[in-house]
């Protein structure tokens, strides 16, 4: 399967570290191929320091530092639909919807079958 996500798109902008579960990356590539639209990653892996920084201000329970989450930019409602559809078909069951992004994670330590809005 084609890798749609070069390391520079997924690595932590703070330290350059890159940690992703192989199963997460496999499903992500499968969803990207199915969606037929680019997945522009706005946030991939985050080290704990970057995750806690004022720029991000995310919770210590975030799935990003565990290598189980990304945020994908969306620029239209049709793009949002295509990405959501592909993520669900591929088996992702933890999805957050923002005005201009979709958060998707596959964190095994969190509840499944949930969709939330920001």
Coordinates of C-alpha atoms in Angstrom, one line a residue:
X1 CA 0.0 0.0 0.0
X2 CA 1.3 3.5 -0.9
X3 CA 2.5 5.6 2.0
X4 CA 0.6 8.9 1.7
X5 CA 2.3 10.4 4.8
X6 CA 6.0 11.4 4.7
X7 CA 7.7 11.6 8.0
X8 CA 8.1 15.3 7.9
X9 CA 4.3 15.7 8.0
X10 CA 3.9 13.5 11.1
X11 CA 6.9 14.3 13.3
X12 CA 6.8 16.5 16.3
X13 CA 7.5 20.1 15.3
X14 CA 9.3 20.6 18.7
X15 CA 11.9 17.8 18.7
X16 CA 11.4 16.0 15.4
X17 CA 10.5 12.7 17.1
X18 CA 8.2 10.4 15.3
X19 CA 6.2 7.7 17.0
X20 CA 3.2 6.0 15.4
X21 CA 1.7 2.6 15.9
X22 CA 2.1 0.7 12.7
X23 CA -1.6 -0.4 12.8
X24 CA -2.6 3.3 13.0
X25 CA -0.5 4.3 10.1
X26 CA -1.7 1.4 8.0
X27 CA -5.4 2.3 8.6
X28 CA -4.6 6.0 7.9
X29 CA -3.1 5.1 4.5
X30 CA -6.0 2.9 3.7
X31 CA -8.5 5.7 4.6
X32 CA -6.5 8.3 2.5
X33 CA -6.6 6.0 -0.5
X34 CA -10.3 5.4 -0.1
X35 CA -11.2 9.1 0.4
X36 CA -9.5 10.2 -2.8
X37 CA -8.7 13.6 -1.4
X38 CA -5.4 14.8 0.3
X39 CA -5.1 14.5 4.0
X40 CA -3.2 17.6 5.0
X41 CA -1.9 16.9 8.5
X42 CA -2.1 19.9 10.8
X43 CA -1.0 18.0 13.9
X44 CA 0.7 14.5 14.0
X45 CA 2.9 13.2 16.7
X46 CA 3.5 15.5 19.7
X47 CA 6.1 14.9 22.4
X48 CA 4.8 15.5 25.9
X49 CA 6.7 18.8 26.2
X50 CA 5.1 20.2 23.0
X51 CA 1.7 18.8 23.9
X52 CA 1.8 20.7 27.2
X53 CA 3.2 23.9 25.6
X54 CA 1.2 27.1 25.5
X55 CA 1.0 26.8 21.8
X56 CA -0.9 23.5 22.0
X57 CA -2.2 23.4 25.6
X58 CA -3.5 19.9 25.3
X59 CA -4.4 17.4 28.0
X60 CA -1.9 14.9 29.3
X61 CA -4.4 12.3 28.2
X62 CA -4.1 13.3 24.6
X63 CA -3.6 10.5 22.1
X64 CA -1.1 12.5 20.0
X65 CA 1.9 11.8 22.4
X66 CA 1.0 8.1 22.3
X67 CA 1.3 7.9 18.5
X68 CA -2.4 7.2 18.0
X69 CA -3.8 10.5 16.7
X70 CA -3.6 13.1 13.9
X71 CA -5.5 16.2 12.9
X72 CA -6.5 16.6 9.3
X73 CA -7.3 20.0 7.7
X74 CA -10.6 20.3 5.9
X75 CA -11.5 23.1 3.5
X76 CA -15.0 22.2 2.4
X77 CA -18.1 20.2 3.5
X78 CA -17.6 17.8 0.6
X79 CA -14.0 17.2 1.7
X80 CA -15.1 16.7 5.3
X81 CA -17.7 14.1 4.2
X82 CA -15.2 12.2 2.0
X83 CA -12.6 12.0 4.8
X84 CA -15.2 11.1 7.5
X85 CA -16.7 8.4 5.3
X86 CA -13.3 6.9 4.6
X87 CA -12.2 7.0 8.2
X88 CA -15.4 5.2 9.3
X89 CA -15.2 2.6 6.5
X90 CA -11.6 1.9 7.4
X91 CA -12.6 1.2 11.0
X92 CA -11.7 4.4 12.9
X93 CA -14.2 4.9 15.7
X94 CA -12.8 7.9 17.6
X95 CA -13.4 11.1 15.6
X96 CA -13.5 14.8 16.6
X97 CA -14.9 17.4 14.2
X98 CA -13.8 21.0 14.2
X99 CA -14.6 23.9 12.0
X100 CA -11.6 23.4 9.8
X101 CA -10.1 20.0 10.9
X102 CA -10.9 16.4 11.8
X103 CA -9.2 14.7 14.7
X104 CA -8.9 11.0 14.4
X105 CA -7.4 8.6 16.9
X106 CA -7.1 4.9 17.4
X107 CA -6.1 5.0 21.1
X108 CA -6.7 1.5 22.6
X109 CA -7.0 3.0 26.1
X110 CA -10.1 5.1 25.2
X111 CA -13.7 4.4 24.5
X112 CA -14.7 3.5 20.9
X113 CA -17.7 4.4 18.9
X114 CA -17.5 8.1 19.6
X115 CA -17.7 11.3 17.6
X116 CA -17.5 14.7 19.1
X117 CA -17.3 18.4 18.0
X118 CA -15.0 21.1 19.1

